[in-house]
Amino acid sequence: QVQLVESGGGLVQPGGSLRVSCAASRSISSINTMGWYRQPPGKERELVALMSSGGARDYADSVKGRFTISRDITKNTIYLQMNSLRPEDTAVYYCYARNSSPYGQRYEYWGQGTQVTVSS
């Protein structure tokens, strides 16, 4: 079992920057994949960025060149640095973790979400 707690959301003007954090209840070196999803108002949840335990990273096309996912293993924490923010980035941002068993079973965990609002 993994508990995930997000923080750092808030209000920012277009073109501004914000960093959100996700603290995990266990060592993140033992978690296969972690990352961020977001859910804009009235829309479905969508992928933002993923990071494997080996350090490989993937980003949605809409955030490439603007967002960066990173981790601090000593703090059991991952981060999402968001630059050049646009009104379309307004959403609830969710932390995500995934592990797999030797049988191929997947275990998925979600944080409670943190609100990011880009004003116009």
mmCIF file of N, CA and C in Angstrom:
data_model
loop_
_atom_site.group_PDB
_atom_site.id
_atom_site.type_symbol
_atom_site.label_atom_id
_atom_site.label_comp_id
_atom_site.label_asym_id
_atom_site.label_seq_id
_atom_site.Cartn_x
_atom_site.Cartn_y
_atom_site.Cartn_z
ATOM 1 N N GLN A 1 0.836 -1.192 0.000
ATOM 2 C CA GLN A 1 0.000 0.000 0.000
ATOM 3 C C GLN A 1 0.874 1.247 0.000
ATOM 4 N N VAL A 2 0.482 2.237 -0.816
ATOM 5 C CA VAL A 2 1.200 3.491 -0.924
ATOM 6 C C VAL A 2 0.206 4.635 -0.773
ATOM 7 N N GLN A 3 0.501 5.558 0.120
ATOM 8 C CA GLN A 3 -0.281 6.781 0.250
ATOM 9 C C GLN A 3 0.488 7.930 -0.391
ATOM 10 N N LEU A 4 -0.223 8.779 -1.142
ATOM 11 C CA LEU A 4 0.365 9.891 -1.874
ATOM 12 C C LEU A 4 -0.330 11.185 -1.468
ATOM 13 N N VAL A 5 0.450 12.217 -1.137
ATOM 14 C CA VAL A 5 -0.098 13.492 -0.693
ATOM 15 C C VAL A 5 0.512 14.616 -1.514
ATOM 16 N N GLU A 6 -0.338 15.330 -2.287
ATOM 17 C CA GLU A 6 0.118 16.451 -3.103
ATOM 18 C C GLU A 6 0.070 17.755 -2.313
ATOM 19 N N SER A 7 0.895 18.722 -2.744
ATOM 20 C CA SER A 7 0.880 20.059 -2.183
ATOM 21 C C SER A 7 1.481 21.027 -3.191
ATOM 22 N N GLY A 8 1.278 22.328 -2.971
ATOM 23 C CA GLY A 8 1.913 23.358 -3.785
ATOM 24 C C GLY A 8 1.040 23.991 -4.845
ATOM 25 N N GLY A 9 -0.204 23.565 -4.982
ATOM 26 C CA GLY A 9 -1.097 24.177 -5.952
ATOM 27 C C GLY A 9 -1.484 25.585 -5.547
ATOM 28 N N GLY A 10 -2.094 26.319 -6.488
ATOM 29 C CA GLY A 10 -2.508 27.678 -6.198
ATOM 30 C C GLY A 10 -2.871 28.443 -7.449
ATOM 31 N N LEU A 11 -2.963 29.765 -7.311
ATOM 32 C CA LEU A 11 -3.316 30.678 -8.401
ATOM 33 C C LEU A 11 -2.059 31.319 -8.969
ATOM 34 N N VAL A 12 -1.935 31.327 -10.300
ATOM 35 C CA VAL A 12 -0.784 31.923 -10.967
ATOM 36 C C VAL A 12 -1.251 32.602 -12.250
ATOM 37 N N GLN A 13 -0.592 33.695 -12.642
ATOM 38 C CA GLN A 13 -0.966 34.403 -13.862
ATOM 39 C C GLN A 13 -0.371 33.726 -15.094
ATOM 40 N N PRO A 14 -0.960 33.925 -16.275
ATOM 41 C CA PRO A 14 -0.400 33.339 -17.491
ATOM 42 C C PRO A 14 1.062 33.727 -17.682
ATOM 43 N N GLY A 15 1.887 32.755 -18.083
ATOM 44 C CA GLY A 15 3.315 32.965 -18.234
ATOM 45 C C GLY A 15 4.119 32.715 -16.976
ATOM 46 N N GLY A 16 3.449 32.514 -15.857
ATOM 47 C CA GLY A 16 4.117 32.291 -14.593
ATOM 48 C C GLY A 16 4.536 30.851 -14.390
ATOM 49 N N SER A 17 5.089 30.562 -13.197
ATOM 50 C CA SER A 17 5.610 29.240 -12.862
ATOM 51 C C SER A 17 5.073 28.779 -11.519
ATOM 52 N N LEU A 18 5.050 27.451 -11.346
ATOM 53 C CA LEU A 18 4.594 26.840 -10.112
ATOM 54 C C LEU A 18 5.216 25.455 -10.006
ATOM 55 N N ARG A 19 5.521 25.015 -8.781
ATOM 56 C CA ARG A 19 6.006 23.660 -8.555
ATOM 57 C C ARG A 19 5.108 22.950 -7.564
ATOM 58 N N VAL A 20 4.580 21.783 -7.971
ATOM 59 C CA VAL A 20 3.773 20.962 -7.089
ATOM 60 C C VAL A 20 4.592 19.759 -6.626
ATOM 61 N N SER A 21 4.288 19.256 -5.419
ATOM 62 C CA SER A 21 5.033 18.170 -4.801
ATOM 63 C C SER A 21 4.112 17.009 -4.461
ATOM 64 N N CYS A 22 4.683 15.805 -4.402
ATOM 65 C CA CYS A 22 3.952 14.606 -4.007
ATOM 66 C C CYS A 22 4.828 13.784 -3.080
ATOM 67 N N ALA A 23 4.418 13.659 -1.814
ATOM 68 C CA ALA A 23 5.143 12.872 -0.820
ATOM 69 C C ALA A 23 4.525 11.483 -0.708
ATOM 70 N N ALA A 24 5.350 10.436 -0.820
ATOM 71 C CA ALA A 24 4.902 9.055 -0.732
ATOM 72 C C ALA A 24 5.169 8.481 0.651
ATOM 73 N N SER A 25 4.363 7.497 1.058
ATOM 74 C CA SER A 25 4.466 6.912 2.392
ATOM 75 C C SER A 25 5.525 5.817 2.493
ATOM 76 N N ARG A 26 6.187 5.481 1.402
ATOM 77 C CA ARG A 26 7.245 4.485 1.399
ATOM 78 C C ARG A 26 8.345 4.921 0.449
ATOM 79 N N SER A 27 9.463 4.205 0.462
ATOM 80 C CA SER A 27 10.597 4.541 -0.386
ATOM 81 C C SER A 27 10.199 4.518 -1.861
ATOM 82 N N ILE A 28 10.431 5.620 -2.566
ATOM 83 C CA ILE A 28 10.047 5.678 -3.972
ATOM 84 C C ILE A 28 10.993 4.872 -4.856
ATOM 85 N N SER A 29 12.146 4.456 -4.319
ATOM 86 C CA SER A 29 13.039 3.587 -5.077
ATOM 87 C C SER A 29 12.446 2.198 -5.276
ATOM 88 N N SER A 30 11.431 1.832 -4.485
ATOM 89 C CA SER A 30 10.762 0.540 -4.602
ATOM 90 C C SER A 30 9.482 0.611 -5.435
ATOM 91 N N ILE A 31 9.176 1.773 -6.015
ATOM 92 C CA ILE A 31 7.981 1.968 -6.830
ATOM 93 C C ILE A 31 8.382 2.017 -8.299
ATOM 94 N N ASN A 32 7.761 1.182 -9.136
ATOM 95 C CA ASN A 32 8.163 1.050 -10.540
ATOM 96 C C ASN A 32 8.001 2.349 -11.321
ATOM 97 N N THR A 33 6.818 2.969 -11.196
ATOM 98 C CA THR A 33 6.492 4.145 -11.989
ATOM 99 C C THR A 33 5.739 5.152 -11.133
ATOM 100 N N MET A 34 6.112 6.422 -11.245
ATOM 101 C CA MET A 34 5.385 7.508 -10.597
ATOM 102 C C MET A 34 5.199 8.640 -11.591
ATOM 103 N N GLY A 35 4.220 9.501 -11.321
ATOM 104 C CA GLY A 35 4.011 10.610 -12.225
ATOM 105 C C GLY A 35 2.829 11.472 -11.850
ATOM 106 N N TRP A 36 2.367 12.249 -12.845
ATOM 107 C CA TRP A 36 1.305 13.222 -12.663
ATOM 108 C C TRP A 36 0.259 13.110 -13.758
ATOM 109 N N TYR A 37 -1.007 13.162 -13.360
ATOM 110 C CA TYR A 37 -2.144 13.328 -14.243
ATOM 111 C C TYR A 37 -2.854 14.627 -13.865
ATOM 112 N N ARG A 38 -3.756 15.102 -14.729
ATOM 113 C CA ARG A 38 -4.555 16.272 -14.401
ATOM 114 C C ARG A 38 -5.955 16.127 -14.974
ATOM 115 N N GLN A 39 -6.913 16.838 -14.363
ATOM 116 C CA GLN A 39 -8.301 16.810 -14.800
ATOM 117 C C GLN A 39 -8.826 18.246 -14.888
ATOM 118 N N PRO A 40 -8.930 18.793 -16.113
ATOM 119 C CA PRO A 40 -9.512 20.127 -16.283
ATOM 120 C C PRO A 40 -11.001 20.108 -15.953
ATOM 121 N N PRO A 41 -11.604 21.274 -15.665
ATOM 122 C CA PRO A 41 -13.039 21.317 -15.344
ATOM 123 C C PRO A 41 -13.889 20.734 -16.459
ATOM 124 N N GLY A 42 -14.773 19.796 -16.111
ATOM 125 C CA GLY A 42 -15.687 19.205 -17.064
ATOM 126 C C GLY A 42 -15.074 18.223 -18.046
ATOM 127 N N LYS A 43 -13.800 17.857 -17.871
ATOM 128 C CA LYS A 43 -13.123 16.954 -18.791
ATOM 129 C C LYS A 43 -12.580 15.728 -18.067
ATOM 130 N N GLU A 44 -12.131 14.733 -18.847
ATOM 131 C CA GLU A 44 -11.576 13.510 -18.287
ATOM 132 C C GLU A 44 -10.131 13.717 -17.844
ATOM 133 N N ARG A 45 -9.696 12.870 -16.918
ATOM 134 C CA ARG A 45 -8.320 12.903 -16.454
ATOM 135 C C ARG A 45 -7.366 12.535 -17.590
ATOM 136 N N GLU A 46 -6.224 13.243 -17.674
ATOM 137 C CA GLU A 46 -5.267 13.026 -18.743
ATOM 138 C C GLU A 46 -3.844 12.958 -18.194
ATOM 139 N N LEU A 47 -2.987 12.227 -18.907
ATOM 140 C CA LEU A 47 -1.584 12.086 -18.519
ATOM 141 C C LEU A 47 -0.836 13.395 -18.699
ATOM 142 N N VAL A 48 0.023 13.733 -17.734
ATOM 143 C CA VAL A 48 0.912 14.882 -17.829
ATOM 144 C C VAL A 48 2.363 14.421 -17.993
ATOM 145 N N ALA A 49 2.864 13.600 -17.054
ATOM 146 C CA ALA A 49 4.251 13.150 -17.085
ATOM 147 C C ALA A 49 4.410 11.882 -16.263
ATOM 148 N N LEU A 50 5.331 10.988 -16.687
ATOM 149 C CA LEU A 50 5.654 9.762 -15.968
ATOM 150 C C LEU A 50 7.166 9.634 -15.825
ATOM 151 N N MET A 51 7.590 8.951 -14.746
ATOM 152 C CA MET A 51 8.999 8.709 -14.489
ATOM 153 C C MET A 51 9.172 7.305 -13.926
ATOM 154 N N SER A 52 10.052 6.495 -14.527
ATOM 155 C CA SER A 52 10.331 5.155 -14.041
ATOM 156 C C SER A 52 11.352 5.205 -12.912
ATOM 157 N N SER A 53 11.477 4.086 -12.174
ATOM 158 C CA SER A 53 12.457 4.017 -11.096
ATOM 159 C C SER A 53 13.882 4.140 -11.617
ATOM 160 N N GLY A 54 14.097 3.835 -12.909
ATOM 161 C CA GLY A 54 15.401 3.974 -13.532
ATOM 162 C C GLY A 54 15.701 5.372 -14.044
ATOM 163 N N GLY A 55 14.713 6.275 -14.002
ATOM 164 C CA GLY A 55 14.928 7.664 -14.393
ATOM 165 C C GLY A 55 14.405 8.056 -15.759
ATOM 166 N N ALA A 56 13.837 7.119 -16.532
ATOM 167 C CA ALA A 56 13.264 7.458 -17.829
ATOM 168 C C ALA A 56 12.010 8.311 -17.648
ATOM 169 N N ARG A 57 11.814 9.301 -18.542
ATOM 170 C CA ARG A 57 10.713 10.243 -18.412
ATOM 171 C C ARG A 57 9.931 10.362 -19.706
ATOM 172 N N ASP A 58 8.601 10.526 -19.572
ATOM 173 C CA ASP A 58 7.713 10.755 -20.701
ATOM 174 C C ASP A 58 6.774 11.903 -20.368
ATOM 175 N N TYR A 59 6.457 12.733 -21.394
ATOM 176 C CA TYR A 59 5.599 13.888 -21.213
ATOM 177 C C TYR A 59 4.505 13.915 -22.267
ATOM 178 N N ALA A 60 3.348 14.464 -21.892
ATOM 179 C CA ALA A 60 2.319 14.745 -22.868
ATOM 180 C C ALA A 60 2.808 15.837 -23.818
ATOM 181 N N ASP A 61 2.379 15.772 -25.089
ATOM 182 C CA ASP A 61 2.818 16.759 -26.074
ATOM 183 C C ASP A 61 2.483 18.188 -25.645
ATOM 184 N N SER A 62 1.373 18.363 -24.957
ATOM 185 C CA SER A 62 0.919 19.694 -24.581
ATOM 186 C C SER A 62 1.812 20.383 -23.549
ATOM 187 N N VAL A 63 2.681 19.618 -22.856
ATOM 188 C CA VAL A 63 3.519 20.201 -21.807
ATOM 189 C C VAL A 63 5.007 20.070 -22.092
ATOM 190 N N LYS A 64 5.404 19.403 -23.164
ATOM 191 C CA LYS A 64 6.820 19.232 -23.489
ATOM 192 C C LYS A 64 7.499 20.587 -23.663
ATOM 193 N N GLY A 65 8.670 20.730 -23.037
ATOM 194 C CA GLY A 65 9.408 21.976 -23.092
ATOM 195 C C GLY A 65 9.001 22.983 -22.047
ATOM 196 N N ARG A 66 7.889 22.740 -21.343
ATOM 197 C CA ARG A 66 7.412 23.662 -20.317
ATOM 198 C C ARG A 66 7.416 23.044 -18.921
ATOM 199 N N PHE A 67 7.107 21.741 -18.817
ATOM 200 C CA PHE A 67 7.027 21.049 -17.528
ATOM 201 C C PHE A 67 8.200 20.090 -17.368
ATOM 202 N N THR A 68 8.646 19.882 -16.113
ATOM 203 C CA THR A 68 9.719 18.949 -15.807
ATOM 204 C C THR A 68 9.353 18.123 -14.579
ATOM 205 N N ILE A 69 9.424 16.784 -14.698
ATOM 206 C CA ILE A 69 9.207 15.902 -13.557
ATOM 207 C C ILE A 69 10.563 15.522 -12.966
ATOM 208 N N SER A 70 10.661 15.491 -11.638
ATOM 209 C CA SER A 70 11.901 15.152 -10.956
ATOM 210 C C SER A 70 11.590 14.442 -9.642
ATOM 211 N N ARG A 71 12.636 13.978 -8.944
ATOM 212 C CA ARG A 71 12.437 13.260 -7.685
ATOM 213 C C ARG A 71 13.557 13.542 -6.703
ATOM 214 N N ASP A 72 13.254 13.387 -5.421
ATOM 215 C CA ASP A 72 14.232 13.439 -4.342
ATOM 216 C C ASP A 72 14.036 12.164 -3.530
ATOM 217 N N ILE A 73 14.904 11.177 -3.743
ATOM 218 C CA ILE A 73 14.747 9.873 -3.105
ATOM 219 C C ILE A 73 14.864 9.969 -1.585
ATOM 220 N N THR A 74 15.724 10.865 -1.085
ATOM 221 C CA THR A 74 15.904 11.006 0.357
ATOM 222 C C THR A 74 14.649 11.515 1.044
ATOM 223 N N LYS A 75 13.778 12.206 0.313
ATOM 224 C CA LYS A 75 12.539 12.749 0.872
ATOM 225 C C LYS A 75 11.299 11.961 0.456
ATOM 226 N N ASN A 76 11.456 10.877 -0.313
ATOM 227 C CA ASN A 76 10.331 10.089 -0.832
ATOM 228 C C ASN A 76 9.331 10.979 -1.572
ATOM 229 N N THR A 77 9.846 11.892 -2.386
ATOM 230 C CA THR A 77 9.021 12.927 -2.996
ATOM 231 C C THR A 77 9.333 13.078 -4.481
ATOM 232 N N ILE A 78 8.274 13.267 -5.294
ATOM 233 C CA ILE A 78 8.440 13.670 -6.683
ATOM 234 C C ILE A 78 7.866 15.072 -6.855
ATOM 235 N N TYR A 79 8.317 15.761 -7.925
ATOM 236 C CA TYR A 79 7.921 17.137 -8.176
ATOM 237 C C TYR A 79 7.496 17.304 -9.625
ATOM 238 N N LEU A 80 6.700 18.337 -9.865
ATOM 239 C CA LEU A 80 6.380 18.771 -11.213
ATOM 240 C C LEU A 80 6.600 20.275 -11.281
ATOM 241 N N GLN A 81 7.665 20.686 -11.985
ATOM 242 C CA GLN A 81 7.946 22.096 -12.209
ATOM 243 C C GLN A 81 7.202 22.546 -13.457
ATOM 244 N N MET A 82 6.343 23.552 -13.327
ATOM 245 C CA MET A 82 5.501 24.028 -14.415
ATOM 246 C C MET A 82 5.884 25.462 -14.753
ATOM 247 N N ASN A 83 6.370 25.683 -15.983
ATOM 248 C CA ASN A 83 6.763 27.000 -16.465
ATOM 249 C C ASN A 83 5.891 27.417 -17.645
ATOM 250 N N SER A 84 5.905 28.707 -17.956
ATOM 251 C CA SER A 84 5.137 29.258 -19.082
ATOM 252 C C SER A 84 3.687 28.785 -19.040
ATOM 253 N N LEU A 85 3.064 28.917 -17.897
ATOM 254 C CA LEU A 85 1.715 28.390 -17.698
ATOM 255 C C LEU A 85 0.681 29.133 -18.534
ATOM 256 N N ARG A 86 -0.305 28.382 -19.012
ATOM 257 C CA ARG A 86 -1.397 28.895 -19.836
ATOM 258 C C ARG A 86 -2.729 28.643 -19.150
ATOM 259 N N PRO A 87 -3.787 29.411 -19.489
ATOM 260 C CA PRO A 87 -5.106 29.138 -18.910
ATOM 261 C C PRO A 87 -5.568 27.697 -19.133
ATOM 262 N N GLU A 88 -5.176 27.073 -20.242
ATOM 263 C CA GLU A 88 -5.546 25.692 -20.539
ATOM 264 C C GLU A 88 -4.914 24.692 -19.572
ATOM 265 N N ASP A 89 -3.917 25.105 -18.796
ATOM 266 C CA ASP A 89 -3.296 24.235 -17.801
ATOM 267 C C ASP A 89 -4.102 24.161 -16.510
ATOM 268 N N THR A 90 -5.141 24.976 -16.375
ATOM 269 C CA THR A 90 -5.976 24.957 -15.181
ATOM 270 C C THR A 90 -6.617 23.585 -15.003
ATOM 271 N N ALA A 91 -6.392 22.962 -13.831
ATOM 272 C CA ALA A 91 -6.886 21.608 -13.582
ATOM 273 C C ALA A 91 -6.573 21.211 -12.148
ATOM 274 N N VAL A 92 -7.174 20.096 -11.715
ATOM 275 C CA VAL A 92 -6.733 19.420 -10.508
ATOM 276 C C VAL A 92 -5.623 18.464 -10.912
ATOM 277 N N TYR A 93 -4.472 18.583 -10.271
ATOM 278 C CA TYR A 93 -3.310 17.754 -10.589
ATOM 279 C C TYR A 93 -3.198 16.620 -9.577
ATOM 280 N N TYR A 94 -3.097 15.369 -10.083
ATOM 281 C CA TYR A 94 -3.069 14.173 -9.257
ATOM 282 C C TYR A 94 -1.732 13.454 -9.352
ATOM 283 N N CYS A 95 -1.184 13.081 -8.212
ATOM 284 C CA CYS A 95 -0.003 12.225 -8.154
ATOM 285 C C CYS A 95 -0.414 10.773 -8.392
ATOM 286 N N TYR A 96 0.454 9.989 -9.060
ATOM 287 C CA TYR A 96 0.144 8.626 -9.480
ATOM 288 C C TYR A 96 1.342 7.719 -9.235
ATOM 289 N N ALA A 97 1.073 6.476 -8.790
ATOM 290 C CA ALA A 97 2.118 5.476 -8.607
ATOM 291 C C ALA A 97 1.617 4.120 -9.079
ATOM 292 N N ARG A 98 2.535 3.300 -9.616
ATOM 293 C CA ARG A 98 2.162 1.978 -10.123
ATOM 294 C C ARG A 98 3.269 0.967 -9.842
ATOM 295 N N ASN A 99 2.886 -0.196 -9.314
ATOM 296 C CA ASN A 99 3.784 -1.331 -9.127
ATOM 297 C C ASN A 99 3.185 -2.563 -9.786
ATOM 298 N N SER A 100 4.036 -3.553 -10.092
ATOM 299 C CA SER A 100 3.600 -4.817 -10.689
ATOM 300 C C SER A 100 4.125 -5.985 -9.870
ATOM 301 N N SER A 101 3.333 -7.070 -9.785
ATOM 302 C CA SER A 101 3.727 -8.284 -9.090
ATOM 303 C C SER A 101 4.432 -9.231 -10.054
ATOM 304 N N PRO A 102 5.084 -10.298 -9.530
ATOM 305 C CA PRO A 102 5.687 -11.295 -10.436
ATOM 306 C C PRO A 102 4.672 -11.990 -11.332
ATOM 307 N N TYR A 103 3.368 -11.968 -10.958
ATOM 308 C CA TYR A 103 2.311 -12.580 -11.781
ATOM 309 C C TYR A 103 1.851 -11.648 -12.897
ATOM 310 N N GLY A 104 2.296 -10.403 -12.883
ATOM 311 C CA GLY A 104 1.847 -9.425 -13.849
ATOM 312 C C GLY A 104 0.690 -8.566 -13.374
ATOM 313 N N GLN A 105 0.259 -8.722 -12.125
ATOM 314 C CA GLN A 105 -0.805 -7.893 -11.565
ATOM 315 C C GLN A 105 -0.318 -6.475 -11.357
ATOM 316 N N ARG A 106 -1.148 -5.497 -11.695
ATOM 317 C CA ARG A 106 -0.817 -4.084 -11.527
ATOM 318 C C ARG A 106 -1.504 -3.512 -10.295
ATOM 319 N N TYR A 107 -0.776 -2.699 -9.555
ATOM 320 C CA TYR A 107 -1.306 -1.986 -8.402
ATOM 321 C C TYR A 107 -1.139 -0.499 -8.653
ATOM 322 N N GLU A 108 -2.248 0.253 -8.622
ATOM 323 C CA GLU A 108 -2.235 1.680 -8.899
ATOM 324 C C GLU A 108 -2.704 2.472 -7.689
ATOM 325 N N TYR A 109 -2.074 3.627 -7.473
ATOM 326 C CA TYR A 109 -2.378 4.483 -6.330
ATOM 327 C C TYR A 109 -2.500 5.926 -6.798
ATOM 328 N N TRP A 110 -3.400 6.671 -6.148
ATOM 329 C CA TRP A 110 -3.665 8.065 -6.497
ATOM 330 C C TRP A 110 -3.651 8.953 -5.265
ATOM 331 N N GLY A 111 -3.153 10.183 -5.437
ATOM 332 C CA GLY A 111 -3.269 11.190 -4.406
ATOM 333 C C GLY A 111 -4.637 11.853 -4.442
ATOM 334 N N GLN A 112 -4.878 12.779 -3.518
ATOM 335 C CA GLN A 112 -6.183 13.441 -3.421
ATOM 336 C C GLN A 112 -6.337 14.594 -4.405
ATOM 337 N N GLY A 113 -5.248 15.051 -4.991
ATOM 338 C CA GLY A 113 -5.273 16.132 -5.962
ATOM 339 C C GLY A 113 -4.984 17.487 -5.353
ATOM 340 N N THR A 114 -4.395 18.380 -6.161
ATOM 341 C CA THR A 114 -4.161 19.762 -5.760
ATOM 342 C C THR A 114 -4.561 20.679 -6.916
ATOM 343 N N GLN A 115 -5.278 21.765 -6.602
ATOM 344 C CA GLN A 115 -5.834 22.654 -7.620
ATOM 345 C C GLN A 115 -4.783 23.630 -8.124
ATOM 346 N N VAL A 116 -4.644 23.727 -9.450
ATOM 347 C CA VAL A 116 -3.803 24.729 -10.101
ATOM 348 C C VAL A 116 -4.703 25.580 -10.993
ATOM 349 N N THR A 117 -4.727 26.890 -10.762
ATOM 350 C CA THR A 117 -5.553 27.811 -11.536
ATOM 351 C C THR A 117 -4.671 28.869 -12.180
ATOM 352 N N VAL A 118 -4.753 28.985 -13.509
ATOM 353 C CA VAL A 118 -4.002 29.981 -14.268
ATOM 354 C C VAL A 118 -4.997 31.056 -14.709
ATOM 355 N N SER A 119 -4.862 32.258 -14.166
ATOM 356 C CA SER A 119 -5.809 33.335 -14.408
ATOM 357 C C SER A 119 -5.578 33.995 -15.760
ATOM 358 N N SER A 120 -6.570 34.759 -16.209
ATOM 359 C CA SER A 120 -6.493 35.464 -17.483
ATOM 360 C C SER A 120 -7.123 36.847 -17.336
#
